[in-house]
Short mmCIF file of C-alpha atoms in Angstrom, two decimals:
data_model
loop_
_atom_site.label_atom_id
_atom_site.label_comp_id
_atom_site.label_asym_id
_atom_site.label_seq_id
_atom_site.Cartn_x
_atom_site.Cartn_y
_atom_site.Cartn_z
CA MET S 1 91.97 141.69 103.45
CA THR S 2 92.17 144.41 106.13
CA ARG S 3 93.39 143.52 109.58
CA THR S 4 91.14 144.27 112.56
CA THR S 5 93.61 146.60 114.29
CA ASP S 6 97.06 147.95 113.65
CA THR S 7 98.39 145.66 116.35
CA ASP S 8 97.06 142.45 114.81
CA PRO S 9 100.04 140.64 113.24
CA PRO S 10 99.65 139.77 109.55
CA GLY S 11 98.73 136.16 108.86
CA LEU S 12 98.75 133.81 105.90
CA ARG S 13 95.55 135.31 104.50
CA GLU S 14 97.05 138.80 104.42
CA VAL S 15 100.20 137.51 102.74
CA ALA S 16 98.12 135.58 100.20
CA ALA S 17 96.00 138.65 99.41
CA ALA S 18 99.04 140.88 99.01
CA ALA S 19 100.78 138.37 96.74
CA GLY S 20 97.65 137.59 94.73
CA VAL S 21 97.85 133.86 95.44
CA SER S 22 96.01 131.32 97.57
CA VAL S 23 96.73 130.59 101.23
CA THR S 24 97.79 127.09 100.14
CA THR S 25 100.41 128.56 97.82
CA VAL S 26 101.79 130.74 100.63
CA SER S 27 101.99 127.65 102.85
CA ASN S 28 103.73 125.71 100.09
CA VAL S 29 106.34 128.44 99.64
CA LEU S 30 106.97 128.60 103.40
CA ASN S 31 107.31 124.81 103.62
CA SER S 32 109.11 124.29 100.28
CA THR S 33 106.42 121.87 99.13
CA GLY S 34 104.07 121.65 96.17
CA ARG S 35 104.51 123.30 92.80
CA TYR S 36 104.83 127.00 92.07
CA SER S 37 106.83 129.22 89.74
CA GLU S 38 109.91 131.19 90.70
CA ARG S 39 107.92 134.38 90.12
CA THR S 40 105.22 133.18 92.53
CA ARG S 41 107.84 132.49 95.19
CA GLU S 42 109.25 135.99 94.72
CA ARG S 43 105.80 137.60 95.06
CA VAL S 44 105.12 135.68 98.25
CA GLU S 45 108.49 136.64 99.73
CA GLU S 46 107.94 140.28 98.77
CA ALA S 47 104.54 140.24 100.50
CA ILE S 48 106.07 138.67 103.61
CA SER S 49 108.73 141.36 103.71
CA SER S 50 106.40 144.32 103.09
CA LEU S 51 103.81 143.16 105.64
CA GLY S 52 106.37 142.25 108.26
CA PHE S 53 104.96 138.73 108.47
CA VAL S 54 106.72 136.71 111.17
CA ARG S 55 106.17 133.01 111.32
CA ASN S 56 105.11 131.75 114.73
CA ARG S 57 107.69 128.99 114.80
CA SER S 58 106.52 127.23 117.95
CA ALA S 59 102.92 127.13 116.74
CA PHE S 60 104.12 126.06 113.31
CA GLU S 61 106.11 123.17 114.74
CA LEU S 62 103.21 122.02 116.88
CA ARG S 63 100.90 122.18 113.90
CA THR S 64 103.18 120.55 111.33
CA LYS S 65 105.47 118.30 113.33
CA ALA S 66 103.72 115.11 112.23
CA ARG S 67 103.44 116.26 108.63
CA THR S 68 107.15 116.83 108.23
CA ILE S 69 107.96 113.24 109.18
CA ILE S 70 107.45 110.51 106.60
CA GLY S 71 107.23 106.87 107.64
CA LEU S 72 108.84 104.30 105.33
CA LEU S 73 107.96 100.66 106.00
CA VAL S 74 110.29 98.22 104.23
CA PRO S 75 110.46 94.41 104.41
CA ASP S 76 114.22 93.95 104.85
CA LEU S 77 117.00 96.55 104.81
CA SER S 78 119.66 93.82 104.61
CA ASN S 79 118.45 93.34 101.03
CA SER S 80 120.24 96.00 99.02
CA PHE S 81 117.21 96.38 96.74
CA PHE S 82 115.19 97.80 99.62
CA ALA S 83 118.19 99.77 100.85
CA ARG S 84 118.58 101.44 97.44
CA LEU S 85 114.89 102.19 97.20
CA SER S 86 114.98 103.71 100.69
CA ARG S 87 117.91 105.85 99.59
CA GLY S 88 115.80 107.21 96.75
CA VAL S 89 113.04 108.20 99.17
CA ILE S 90 115.45 109.74 101.69
CA GLN S 91 117.38 111.73 99.09
CA SER S 92 114.20 113.17 97.61
CA ALA S 93 112.77 113.92 101.05
CA ALA S 94 115.92 115.80 102.06
CA GLU S 95 115.52 118.03 99.00
CA LYS S 96 112.04 118.93 100.31
CA ASN S 97 113.19 119.42 103.91
CA ARG S 98 111.40 116.27 105.07
CA LEU S 99 112.58 113.70 107.58
CA VAL S 100 112.13 109.99 106.84
CA VAL S 101 111.76 107.39 109.59
CA VAL S 102 112.62 103.96 108.14
CA SER S 103 111.13 100.87 109.77
CA ASP S 104 112.60 97.44 108.96
CA SER S 105 110.15 94.55 109.31
CA ALA S 106 112.71 91.72 108.88
CA ASN S 107 110.37 90.05 106.34
CA ASP S 108 107.80 89.54 109.11
CA ALA S 109 104.25 90.63 108.21
CA GLN S 110 103.13 90.82 111.84
CA ARG S 111 106.13 92.94 112.76
CA GLN S 112 105.28 95.30 109.91
CA VAL S 113 101.79 95.75 111.37
CA GLU S 114 103.35 96.46 114.77
CA ASN S 115 105.76 98.94 113.19
CA LEU S 116 102.83 100.74 111.61
CA ASP S 117 101.18 100.99 115.02
CA SER S 118 104.38 102.47 116.43
CA LEU S 119 104.48 105.10 113.69
CA SER S 120 100.85 105.92 114.43
CA GLU S 121 101.69 106.50 118.09
CA LEU S 122 104.38 108.94 116.93
CA GLN S 123 101.68 110.76 114.94
CA VAL S 124 103.38 110.13 111.63
CA ASN S 125 100.74 111.07 109.09
CA ASP S 126 102.52 110.37 105.79
CA LEU S 127 103.49 106.84 104.85
CA ILE S 128 105.24 104.89 102.10
CA VAL S 129 104.76 101.13 102.39
CA LEU S 130 106.48 98.18 100.76
CA PRO S 131 104.27 95.35 102.06
CA VAL S 132 105.89 92.17 103.36
CA ASP S 133 102.70 90.27 102.59
CA GLY S 134 99.38 91.52 101.26
CA ALA S 135 98.70 95.15 102.05
CA ASP S 136 95.10 94.67 103.24
CA ASP S 137 95.81 94.47 106.99
CA LEU S 138 98.07 97.51 106.87
CA LEU S 139 95.59 99.56 104.89
CA GLU S 140 92.73 98.77 107.24
CA ARG S 141 94.81 100.08 110.14
CA TRP S 142 95.79 103.19 108.23
CA ARG S 143 92.42 104.22 106.76
CA PRO S 144 90.91 105.65 109.98
CA HIS S 145 93.75 108.15 110.41
CA PRO S 146 92.77 111.78 109.76
CA LEU S 147 94.68 113.97 107.30
CA THR S 148 96.95 111.19 106.05
CA ALA S 149 98.67 110.47 102.77
CA ALA S 150 99.96 107.03 101.85
CA VAL S 151 101.70 105.51 98.84
CA LEU S 152 102.07 101.79 98.26
CA VAL S 153 105.02 100.28 96.44
CA ALA S 154 103.00 97.32 95.18
CA ASN S 155 101.27 96.09 92.04
CA ALA S 156 97.83 95.59 93.58
CA ALA S 157 96.61 98.75 95.28
CA PRO S 158 93.07 99.86 96.18
CA ALA S 159 91.63 102.79 94.26
CA ASP S 160 91.81 105.05 97.32
CA PHE S 161 95.61 104.80 97.59
CA CYS S 162 98.35 105.95 95.24
CA SER S 163 100.85 103.32 94.16
CA VAL S 164 104.07 102.90 92.25
CA ALA S 165 105.65 99.63 91.22
CA VAL S 166 107.62 97.85 88.58
CA ASP S 167 105.55 95.78 86.17
CA ASP S 168 106.41 92.49 87.86
CA GLU S 169 104.27 90.47 85.48
CA GLN S 170 106.42 91.75 82.63
CA GLY S 171 109.52 91.01 84.71
CA GLY S 172 108.46 87.40 85.22
CA TYR S 173 107.72 87.09 81.52
CA LEU S 174 111.12 88.52 80.55
CA ALA S 175 112.94 86.10 82.86
CA ALA S 176 111.08 83.02 81.65
CA ARG S 177 111.26 84.06 78.00
CA HIS S 178 115.02 84.52 78.31
CA LEU S 179 115.42 81.02 79.77
CA ILE S 180 113.26 79.57 77.01
CA ASP S 181 115.33 81.40 74.39
CA GLN S 182 118.38 79.60 75.82
CA GLY S 183 116.66 76.27 75.13
CA ARG S 184 115.23 75.71 78.62
CA ARG S 185 111.80 74.08 78.86
CA ARG S 186 111.37 72.81 82.45
CA LEU S 187 111.42 75.87 84.70
CA VAL S 188 111.05 76.27 88.45
CA PHE S 189 109.99 79.50 90.15
CA VAL S 190 111.49 79.58 93.65
CA ALA S 191 109.64 81.89 96.05
CA PRO S 192 107.68 82.00 99.32
CA ARG S 193 103.93 81.44 99.21
CA THR S 194 102.45 84.70 100.47
CA ARG S 195 99.64 87.08 99.59
CA SER S 196 102.17 89.39 97.96
CA SER S 197 100.94 90.75 94.64
CA VAL S 198 104.58 91.05 93.56
CA LEU S 199 105.25 87.32 93.71
CA SER S 200 101.98 86.31 92.10
CA ALA S 201 102.57 88.82 89.28
CA ARG S 202 106.05 87.45 88.56
CA PHE S 203 104.77 83.87 88.49
CA ARG S 204 101.85 84.89 86.29
CA GLY S 205 104.23 86.47 83.79
CA ALA S 206 106.51 83.42 83.81
CA SER S 207 103.51 81.15 83.29
CA GLN S 208 102.36 83.19 80.29
CA ALA S 209 105.77 82.84 78.67
CA ALA S 210 105.74 79.09 79.34
CA VAL S 211 102.33 78.71 77.70
CA HIS S 212 103.33 80.82 74.70
CA PHE S 213 106.48 78.83 74.01
CA ASP S 214 105.53 75.28 74.97
CA ALA S 215 107.46 75.14 78.25
CA SER S 216 106.45 74.50 81.86
CA VAL S 217 106.99 76.38 85.12
CA GLU S 218 106.43 75.07 88.64
CA TRP S 219 106.30 77.13 91.85
CA ARG S 220 108.72 75.68 94.41
CA GLU S 221 107.95 77.09 97.82
CA ILE S 222 110.59 78.41 100.24
CA ALA S 223 110.19 79.89 103.71
CA ARG S 224 112.02 83.17 103.20
CA PRO S 225 113.48 85.05 100.22
CA ASP S 226 117.14 84.84 101.28
CA VAL S 227 120.40 83.11 100.40
CA GLN S 228 119.96 80.27 102.90
CA ALA S 229 116.53 79.45 101.51
CA GLY S 230 117.99 79.39 98.00
CA VAL S 231 120.70 76.95 99.08
CA ALA S 232 118.11 74.67 100.70
CA ALA S 233 115.81 74.81 97.67
CA ALA S 234 118.57 73.87 95.23
CA ARG S 235 119.74 70.98 97.40
CA LEU S 236 116.17 69.68 97.63
CA LEU S 237 115.68 69.86 93.88
CA VAL S 238 118.87 67.87 93.31
CA ASP S 239 118.20 65.34 96.08
CA GLU S 240 114.64 64.71 94.87
CA GLY S 241 115.80 64.19 91.31
CA VAL S 242 113.44 66.83 89.97
CA GLU S 243 113.77 67.29 86.22
CA PHE S 244 114.40 70.97 85.57
CA ASP S 245 116.79 73.02 83.47
CA GLY S 246 115.89 76.61 84.32
CA VAL S 247 115.49 78.52 87.60
CA LEU S 248 113.72 81.79 88.29
CA GLY S 249 114.72 83.03 91.73
CA VAL S 250 112.22 85.39 93.33
CA ASN S 251 115.17 87.70 93.96
CA ASP S 252 118.94 87.73 93.56
CA LEU S 253 119.54 86.48 97.10
CA VAL S 254 117.62 83.27 96.44
CA ALA S 255 119.35 82.85 93.07
CA ILE S 256 122.77 83.38 94.66
CA GLY S 257 122.04 80.67 97.22
CA MET S 258 121.00 78.29 94.47
CA LEU S 259 124.17 78.97 92.48
CA ARG S 260 126.18 78.13 95.59
CA ALA S 261 124.36 74.83 96.11
CA PHE S 262 124.60 73.84 92.44
CA ARG S 263 128.35 74.35 92.61
CA GLU S 264 128.53 72.13 95.70
CA HIS S 265 126.59 69.40 93.86
CA SER S 266 128.63 69.75 90.65
CA VAL S 267 125.61 70.95 88.67
CA ALA S 268 127.05 72.92 85.76
CA VAL S 269 125.66 76.44 85.28
CA PRO S 270 124.57 77.31 82.64
CA ASP S 271 125.29 74.08 80.74
CA GLN S 272 122.91 71.91 82.79
CA VAL S 273 120.81 74.54 84.56
CA SER S 274 120.37 78.23 83.80
CA VAL S 275 119.58 80.63 86.65
CA VAL S 276 117.88 84.05 86.61
CA GLY S 277 117.51 86.31 89.63
CA TYR S 278 115.53 89.47 90.23
CA ASP S 279 116.58 92.98 91.40
CA ASP S 280 120.08 93.08 89.83
CA LEU S 281 121.93 93.70 93.07
CA GLU S 282 125.42 95.16 92.81
CA ARG S 283 127.01 91.86 93.80
CA ALA S 284 125.21 89.95 91.00
CA GLN S 285 127.87 90.82 88.42
CA ASP S 286 130.78 89.99 90.76
CA LEU S 287 129.88 86.36 91.55
CA PRO S 288 132.07 83.44 90.37
CA ILE S 289 129.32 82.93 87.81
CA PRO S 290 127.85 86.38 87.15
CA LEU S 291 124.09 86.27 87.63
CA THR S 292 121.52 87.11 84.98
CA SER S 293 118.89 89.26 86.65
CA VAL S 294 115.83 91.42 86.10
CA ARG S 295 116.78 95.00 86.90
CA GLN S 296 114.34 97.39 88.55
CA PRO S 297 114.71 101.21 88.50
CA THR S 298 115.08 101.25 92.27
CA LEU S 299 116.06 104.85 92.94
CA GLU S 300 113.38 106.06 90.56
CA ILE S 301 110.75 104.04 92.43
CA GLY S 302 111.74 105.68 95.70
CA ARG S 303 111.83 109.19 94.26
CA LEU S 304 108.50 108.78 92.50
CA ALA S 305 106.87 107.40 95.65
CA LEU S 306 108.03 110.46 97.61
CA ARG S 307 106.84 112.87 94.93
CA MET S 308 103.41 111.20 94.78
CA LEU S 309 103.14 111.37 98.56
CA LEU S 310 103.88 115.10 98.68
CA ASP S 311 101.52 115.74 95.77
CA GLU S 312 98.72 114.00 97.65
CA ARG S 313 99.46 116.11 100.70
CA THR S 314 99.49 119.44 98.86
CA GLU S 315 97.07 119.13 95.93
CA THR S 316 93.66 120.67 96.53
CA LYS S 317 91.92 118.25 94.18
CA HIS S 318 94.02 115.13 94.35
CA GLU S 319 93.37 112.11 92.16
CA HIS S 320 95.03 108.85 93.16
CA ARG S 321 97.54 107.66 90.59
CA HIS S 322 99.05 104.26 89.88
CA HIS S 323 102.42 104.28 88.13
CA ARG S 324 104.02 101.19 86.57
CA LEU S 325 107.69 101.23 85.58
CA ALA S 326 109.32 98.83 83.13
CA PRO S 327 111.89 96.22 84.24
CA GLU S 328 114.94 95.24 82.20
CA LEU S 329 116.63 91.86 81.84
CA VAL S 330 120.43 91.91 82.18
CA ALA S 331 121.96 88.74 80.71
CA ARG S 332 125.14 87.31 82.24
CA ALA S 333 126.99 84.00 82.47
CA SER S 334 124.43 82.17 84.63
CA THR S 335 122.26 81.78 81.53
CA VAL S 336 124.52 82.54 78.57
CA ALA S 337 127.53 80.30 78.00
CA ALA S 338 130.80 82.10 77.32
#
């Protein structure tokens, strides 16, 4: 393409024409985003040098300020599972020269909605969400935004959003099957009652294992997925005289609380009751009774979510993708007698 006059500064189109690539590819090279070969990068840089292309930095920043910031909505950063996942996103974003703003919702669905509104006011256009509750309310608020990309870390995602998640149904099945293999037949699944697809998937998997192997599983509701709620749930089970011999905690924090309460009530673990958690937190193996847990590839989830987000932003013909990663059961002394 020929410039109008000798004084017109070269733009992206001129650089693209000289390098024999698209304008999008030139933009990707300048912003270190998208996919391109080393040879393509060299051609673009050679064209920039030969044409004397100078990036208008102030205009660039005004135009791309919102795009270079990624919003990350997490339920609870005090839970090391979410902290590790956030680390995966942040590390990958740093490699792509992106800034991540992390918003902690303290396991409060309404606060998460408010946090999303705050990110919108900051003109954050790219978003990774780990829903506290169902994602519907959040998605309805996000859909009207122009030029946005969003990735859900959730099992149930609409077709018009990308998603990545662990196969929580398989995780629930693995946990229940392991308890059944240890001779347990009366299982309790201890978790909040929410619209979360994660919790329902785990219970569904546990229920399938129970049906397959002639056992039972009951959902015991708690208010929050934390240690204190686990303590309270275990005390209530003992005080009510509920007949059970296996526990599936919705996460390791709940399971840790239950182990603590069982010890207080002289309930022998794993001889009388076996306990399985979920997430395989670092502290799980260092407890007085090391905790059996379902491990999730946390860092990989975060990195994959970031990569999917950037792909959606840069791909000309983007197709929404839904990735499911496999969990792994790690057996320890809370289910397997020494």
